[in-house]
Structures are given as structure tokens and as C-alpha cells.
Tab-separated table of C-alpha atoms in Angstrom:
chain	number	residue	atom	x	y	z
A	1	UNK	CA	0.000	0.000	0.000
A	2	UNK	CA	1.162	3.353	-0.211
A	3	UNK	CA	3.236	5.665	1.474
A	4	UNK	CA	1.496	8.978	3.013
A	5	UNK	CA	3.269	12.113	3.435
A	6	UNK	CA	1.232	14.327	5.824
A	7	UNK	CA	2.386	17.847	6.004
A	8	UNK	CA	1.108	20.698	8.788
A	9	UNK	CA	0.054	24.048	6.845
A	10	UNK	CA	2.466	26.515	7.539
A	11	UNK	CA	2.533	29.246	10.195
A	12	UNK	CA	-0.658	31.009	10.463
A	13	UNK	CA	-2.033	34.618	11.521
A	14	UNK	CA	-4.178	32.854	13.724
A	15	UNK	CA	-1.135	30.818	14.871
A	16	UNK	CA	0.564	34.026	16.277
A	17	UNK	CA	-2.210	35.377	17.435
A	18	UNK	CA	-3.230	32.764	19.485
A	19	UNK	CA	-6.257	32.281	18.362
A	20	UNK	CA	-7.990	28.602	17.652
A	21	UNK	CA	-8.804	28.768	14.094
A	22	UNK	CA	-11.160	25.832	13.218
A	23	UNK	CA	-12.711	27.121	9.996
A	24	UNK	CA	-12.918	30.423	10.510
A	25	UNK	CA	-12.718	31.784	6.929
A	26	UNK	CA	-9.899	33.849	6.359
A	27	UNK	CA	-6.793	32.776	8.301
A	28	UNK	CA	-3.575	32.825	6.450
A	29	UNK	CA	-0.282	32.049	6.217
A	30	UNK	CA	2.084	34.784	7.958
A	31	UNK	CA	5.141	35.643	6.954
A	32	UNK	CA	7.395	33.071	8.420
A	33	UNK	CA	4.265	30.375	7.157
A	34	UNK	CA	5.014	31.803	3.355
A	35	UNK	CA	8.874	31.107	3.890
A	36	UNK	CA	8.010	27.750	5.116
A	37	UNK	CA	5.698	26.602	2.280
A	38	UNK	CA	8.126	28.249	-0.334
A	39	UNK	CA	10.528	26.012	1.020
A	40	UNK	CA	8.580	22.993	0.539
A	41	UNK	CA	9.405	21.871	-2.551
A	42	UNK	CA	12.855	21.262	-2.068
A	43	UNK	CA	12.279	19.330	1.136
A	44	UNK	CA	10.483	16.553	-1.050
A	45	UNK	CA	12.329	17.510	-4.215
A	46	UNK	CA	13.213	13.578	-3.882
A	47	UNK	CA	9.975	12.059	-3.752
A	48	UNK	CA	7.682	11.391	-6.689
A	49	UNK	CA	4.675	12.282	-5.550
A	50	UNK	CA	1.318	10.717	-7.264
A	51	UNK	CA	-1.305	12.752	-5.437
A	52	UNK	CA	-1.663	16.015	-3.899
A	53	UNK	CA	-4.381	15.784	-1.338
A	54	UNK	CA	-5.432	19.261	0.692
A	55	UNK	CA	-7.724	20.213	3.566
A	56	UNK	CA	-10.165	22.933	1.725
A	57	UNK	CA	-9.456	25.494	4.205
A	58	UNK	CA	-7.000	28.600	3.149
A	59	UNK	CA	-4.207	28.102	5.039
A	60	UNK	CA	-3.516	24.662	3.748
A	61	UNK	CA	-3.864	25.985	0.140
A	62	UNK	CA	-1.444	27.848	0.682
A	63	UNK	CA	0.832	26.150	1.839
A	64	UNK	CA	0.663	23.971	-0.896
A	65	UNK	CA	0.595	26.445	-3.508
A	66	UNK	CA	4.437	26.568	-4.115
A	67	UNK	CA	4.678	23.215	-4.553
A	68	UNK	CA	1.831	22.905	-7.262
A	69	UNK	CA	4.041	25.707	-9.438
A	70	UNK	CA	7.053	23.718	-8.544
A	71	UNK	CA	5.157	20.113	-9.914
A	72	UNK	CA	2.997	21.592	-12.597
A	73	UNK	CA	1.697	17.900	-13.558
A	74	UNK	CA	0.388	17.576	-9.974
A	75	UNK	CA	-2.993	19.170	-9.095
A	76	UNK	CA	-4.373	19.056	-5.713
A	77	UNK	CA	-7.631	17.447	-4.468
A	78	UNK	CA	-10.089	19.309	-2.198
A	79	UNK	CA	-10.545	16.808	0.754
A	80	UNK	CA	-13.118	18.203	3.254
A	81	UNK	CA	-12.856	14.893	5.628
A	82	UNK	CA	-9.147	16.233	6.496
A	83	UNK	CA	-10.319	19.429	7.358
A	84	UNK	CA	-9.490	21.073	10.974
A	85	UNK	CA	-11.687	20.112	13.327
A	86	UNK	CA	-15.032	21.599	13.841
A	87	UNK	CA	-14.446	23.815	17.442
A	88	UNK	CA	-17.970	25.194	16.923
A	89	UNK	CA	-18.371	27.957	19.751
A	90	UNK	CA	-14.723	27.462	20.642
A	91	UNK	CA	-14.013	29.017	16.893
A	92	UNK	CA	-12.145	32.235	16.922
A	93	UNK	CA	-11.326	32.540	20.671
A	94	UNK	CA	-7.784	33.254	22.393
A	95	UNK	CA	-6.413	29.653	23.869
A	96	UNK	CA	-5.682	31.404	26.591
A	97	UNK	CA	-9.330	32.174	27.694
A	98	UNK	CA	-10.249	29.030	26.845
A	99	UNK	CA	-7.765	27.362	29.341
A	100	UNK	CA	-10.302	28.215	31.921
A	101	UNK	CA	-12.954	26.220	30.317
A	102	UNK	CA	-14.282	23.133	32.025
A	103	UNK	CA	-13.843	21.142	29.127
A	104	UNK	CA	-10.328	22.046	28.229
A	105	UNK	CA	-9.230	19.593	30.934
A	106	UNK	CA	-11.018	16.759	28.931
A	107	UNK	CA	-9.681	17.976	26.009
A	108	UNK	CA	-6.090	17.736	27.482
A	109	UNK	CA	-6.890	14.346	29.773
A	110	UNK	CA	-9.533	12.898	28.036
A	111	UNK	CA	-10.006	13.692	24.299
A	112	UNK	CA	-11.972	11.050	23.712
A	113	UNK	CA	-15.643	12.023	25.479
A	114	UNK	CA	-14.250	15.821	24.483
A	115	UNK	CA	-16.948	17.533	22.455
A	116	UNK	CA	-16.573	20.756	21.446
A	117	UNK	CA	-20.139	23.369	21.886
A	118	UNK	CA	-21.475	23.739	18.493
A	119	UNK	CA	-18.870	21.547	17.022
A	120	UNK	CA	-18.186	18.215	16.950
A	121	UNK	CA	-16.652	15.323	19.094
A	122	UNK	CA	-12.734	14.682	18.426
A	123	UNK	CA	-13.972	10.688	18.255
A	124	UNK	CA	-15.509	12.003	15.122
A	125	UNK	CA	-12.415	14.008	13.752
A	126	UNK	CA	-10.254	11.240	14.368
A	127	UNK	CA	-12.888	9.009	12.172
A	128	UNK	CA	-13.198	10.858	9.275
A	129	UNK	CA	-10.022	11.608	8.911
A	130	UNK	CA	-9.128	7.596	9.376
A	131	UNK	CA	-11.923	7.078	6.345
A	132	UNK	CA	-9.997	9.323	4.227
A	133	UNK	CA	-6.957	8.328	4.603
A	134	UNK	CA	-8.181	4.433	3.671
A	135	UNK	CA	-10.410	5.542	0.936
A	136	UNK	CA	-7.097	7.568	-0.708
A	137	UNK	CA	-4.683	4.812	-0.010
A	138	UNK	CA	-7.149	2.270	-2.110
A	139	UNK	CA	-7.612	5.267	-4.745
A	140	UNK	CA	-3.530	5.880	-4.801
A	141	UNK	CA	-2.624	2.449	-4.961
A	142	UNK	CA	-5.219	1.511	-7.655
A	143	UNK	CA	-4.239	4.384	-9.786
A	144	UNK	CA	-0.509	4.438	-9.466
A	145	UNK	CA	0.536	1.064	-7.962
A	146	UNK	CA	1.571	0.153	-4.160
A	147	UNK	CA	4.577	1.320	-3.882
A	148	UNK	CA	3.499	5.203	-4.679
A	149	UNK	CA	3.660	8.298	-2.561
A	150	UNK	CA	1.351	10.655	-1.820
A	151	UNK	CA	0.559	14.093	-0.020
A	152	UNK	CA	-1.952	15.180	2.497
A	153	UNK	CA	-1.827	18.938	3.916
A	154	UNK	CA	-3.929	19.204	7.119
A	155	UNK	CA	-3.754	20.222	10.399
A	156	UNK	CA	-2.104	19.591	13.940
A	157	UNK	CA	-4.615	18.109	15.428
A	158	UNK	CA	-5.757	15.824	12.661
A	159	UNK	CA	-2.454	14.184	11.817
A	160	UNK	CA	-2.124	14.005	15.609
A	161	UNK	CA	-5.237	12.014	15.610
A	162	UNK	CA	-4.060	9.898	12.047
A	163	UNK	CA	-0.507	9.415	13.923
A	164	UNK	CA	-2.639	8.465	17.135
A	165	UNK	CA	-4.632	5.634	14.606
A	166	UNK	CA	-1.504	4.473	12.834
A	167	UNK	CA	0.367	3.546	16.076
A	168	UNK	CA	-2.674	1.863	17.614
A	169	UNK	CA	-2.845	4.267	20.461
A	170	UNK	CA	-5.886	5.018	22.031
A	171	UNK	CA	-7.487	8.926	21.201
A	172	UNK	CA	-6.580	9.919	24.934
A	173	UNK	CA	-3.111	8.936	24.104
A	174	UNK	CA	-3.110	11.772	21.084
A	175	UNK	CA	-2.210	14.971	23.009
A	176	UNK	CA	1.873	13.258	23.815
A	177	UNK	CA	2.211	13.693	19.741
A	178	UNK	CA	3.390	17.391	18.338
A	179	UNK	CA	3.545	18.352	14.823
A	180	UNK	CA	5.018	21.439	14.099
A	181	UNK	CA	3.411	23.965	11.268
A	182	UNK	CA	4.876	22.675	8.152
A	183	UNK	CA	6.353	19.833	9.711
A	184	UNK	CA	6.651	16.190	7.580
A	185	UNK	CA	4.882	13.099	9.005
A	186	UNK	CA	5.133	9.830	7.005
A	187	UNK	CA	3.384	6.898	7.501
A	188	UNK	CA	4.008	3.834	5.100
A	189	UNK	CA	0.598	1.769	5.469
A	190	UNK	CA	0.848	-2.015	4.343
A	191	UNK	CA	-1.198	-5.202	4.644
A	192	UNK	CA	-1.276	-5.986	7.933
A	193	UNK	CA	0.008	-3.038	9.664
A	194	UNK	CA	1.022	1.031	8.938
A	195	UNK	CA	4.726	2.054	10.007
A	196	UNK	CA	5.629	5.516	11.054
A	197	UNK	CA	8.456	6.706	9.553
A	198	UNK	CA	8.779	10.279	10.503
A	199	UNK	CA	7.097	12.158	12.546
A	200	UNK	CA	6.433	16.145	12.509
A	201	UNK	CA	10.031	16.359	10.715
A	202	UNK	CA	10.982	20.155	10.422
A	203	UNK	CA	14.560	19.919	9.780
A	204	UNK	CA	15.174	22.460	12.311
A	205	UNK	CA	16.184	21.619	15.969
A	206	UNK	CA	14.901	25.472	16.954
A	207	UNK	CA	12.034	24.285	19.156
A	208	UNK	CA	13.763	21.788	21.454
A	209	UNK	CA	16.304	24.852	22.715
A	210	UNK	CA	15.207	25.918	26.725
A	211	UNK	CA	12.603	28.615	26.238
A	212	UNK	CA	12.437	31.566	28.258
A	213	UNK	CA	8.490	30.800	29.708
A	214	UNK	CA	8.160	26.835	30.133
A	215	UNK	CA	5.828	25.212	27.625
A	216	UNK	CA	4.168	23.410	30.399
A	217	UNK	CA	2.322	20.303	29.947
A	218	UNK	CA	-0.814	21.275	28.250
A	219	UNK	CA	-1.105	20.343	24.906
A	220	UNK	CA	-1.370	23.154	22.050
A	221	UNK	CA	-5.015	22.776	21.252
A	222	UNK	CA	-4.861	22.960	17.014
A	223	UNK	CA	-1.156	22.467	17.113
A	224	UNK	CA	-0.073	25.821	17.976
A	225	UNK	CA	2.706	27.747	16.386
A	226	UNK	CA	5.917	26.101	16.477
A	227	UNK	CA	8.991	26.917	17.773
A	228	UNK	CA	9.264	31.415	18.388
């Protein structure tokens, strides 16, 4: 079966500001999210990629978008199911105000009865996303063979979840993963079993240096923005 390539969207507006995006229409990359998806291209300038796969929502597009001008026989698919998850009311705030919520401690201890108000459950994130993934690796490896590669671009928490599903960990096991924005995940799925062969791969050892305020150990609800 094939091999999947998951990439984080770059650095976002809403990233620096703090803010949990969801699908709030409108969020882009920022600066240093435009230098990372320029930069893109040459990262996987060795792999021949047979799909292009996208969440629909800006900031993936985006990031992608240098690498479509780079590969001009590649076009990318719209994929709704890999999408960010649905935060509902949550949509939009500062994480910081929302630390106080009740339900950010089942986010953080229990993501798997966590439902967001207005949104939907992460059970049902991690799902769809799980579908997807299946339904494209029959579709890639159909169309080009088993041994092809392919690219998703989605979001923190939903490779966190697809990570979460490869390794058979439980959901409430998902918040020890961190992807970085614009960080490489791979995950070669076979037969009987997926292997993960890199996870949230930036290239740059920036966000493992001591940091002047202590991350703490909360995780960054939507994947937060990587190292300062």
C-alpha cells in the first residue's frame, strides 16, 4: 500500500495570534508560514509524488501552492474529511481564555468524550479523517501502484489524531504527539500493519532549545505555532 506524506500548513495569523482557528474563513499564512511553504518543494524535491491531497481550508492551500508551481503535472484534491476540526463555539477565541474552560481539561486528559459546543466530538475528527486516509490509499494504490507516494496537507490536530490511529494508540493517548506547522509526518501503510516513519520532521532543531516561559504540559489545542 502506499506511502502517506502528511504535512502541517504553515505558520498562520491565527497561529501568532493565538487564536484557535477551526474554519474560521480567512486565516492565512504569515510571513514566516510563506517562507516555510516556499521552502517545501525542495524538502520533497526527492519524492515522486502521485497525489496532492489538501484540507479545503485557506491556510492549507497555501501552503501547498508553491509546490503545485514547482510540480505543474500535480494538481491538488479538495478533501473536506481532512479538514481542521469543527471547534464550533470554541471558533475564533484566544487559547488562553479558553484554558479556563471546564472542558479544556477533557480535552487535554480525556479527548476522547471531548466535544466541542457547536462543534463536533474529536472521536468524530479522528474518524473521518481515518476514512480518508483508507479511501485515498485504495484510490492511490489503484491508480498508481503500491509502492506510490502521496501528499496530504492538514492540520495539527488531525495528523495528531491519524498518527494516534496508525500507532494503535488510544485517542486519549493523542495529546503526547506534536507536529510542528509545516512539519513532515510519514506513515508507510501495508497489509497488515502502517509504520511511522517520521514524525512532525521540520529539519530544524529550533524548538527543542530551553525557552524563556516553560511550555508546560498542556497540549497546544490545534497544534499551535511552532517553535518562536
Amino acid at each position: 500500500m502506499p506511502t502517506l506524506i502528511l504535512v502541517r500548513h504553515g505558520r498562520s495569523t491565527a497561529n501568532t495570534a493565538g487564536l484557535l482557528a477551526g474554519w474560521t474563513p480567512g486565516v492565512a499564512l504569515d510571513e514566516r508560514g510563506a517562507a516555510q511553504a516556499a521552502a517545501l518543494p525542495g524538502r520533497l524535491a526527492a519524492l515522486p509524488l502521485a497525489e496532492v491531497v489538501s484540507s479545503p481550508l485557506q491556510r492549507c492551500q497555501e501552503t501547498i501552492q508553491p509546490l503545485l508551481d514547482a510540480r505543474p503535472e500535480l494538481r491538488a484534491h479538495s478533501e473536506e474529511r481532512i479538514g481542521e476540526c469543527h471547534y464550533g463555539d470554541w471558533s475564533g477565541r484566544k487559547l488562553a481564555e479558553l484554558m479556563d474552560e471546564p472542558l479544556m481539561e477533557v480535552v487535554q486528559a480525556h479527548p476522547s468524550a471531548a466535544a466541542f459546543p457547536g462543534g463536533e466530538s474529536m472521536r468524530a475528527m479522528q474518524t473521518r479523517a481515518a476514512e480518508a486516509v483508507r479511501e485515498w490509499n485504495a484510490r492511490v494504490e489503484r491508480d498508481h501502484g503500491s509502492d506510490a507516494v502521496y501528499l496530504m496537507c492538514s492540520h495539527g490536530d488531525i495528523i495528531k489524531s491519524l498518527v494516534a490511529d496508525a500507532l494503535g494508540l488510544h485517542l486519549d493517548l493523542f495529546q503526547r504527539i506534536s507536529v510542528e506547522p509545516c512539519s513532515i509526518t510519514a506513515i508507510r501503510y501495508t497489509r497488515l500493519r502502517p509504520f511511522l516513519v517520521r514524525l512532525g520532521d521540520t529539519g530544524d532543531f529550533t524548538s527543542l532549545a530551553p525557552r524563556e516561559e516553560p511550555s508546560g504540559s498542556d497540549a497546544a489545542v490545534g497544534g499551535g505555532a511552532g517553535a518562536p
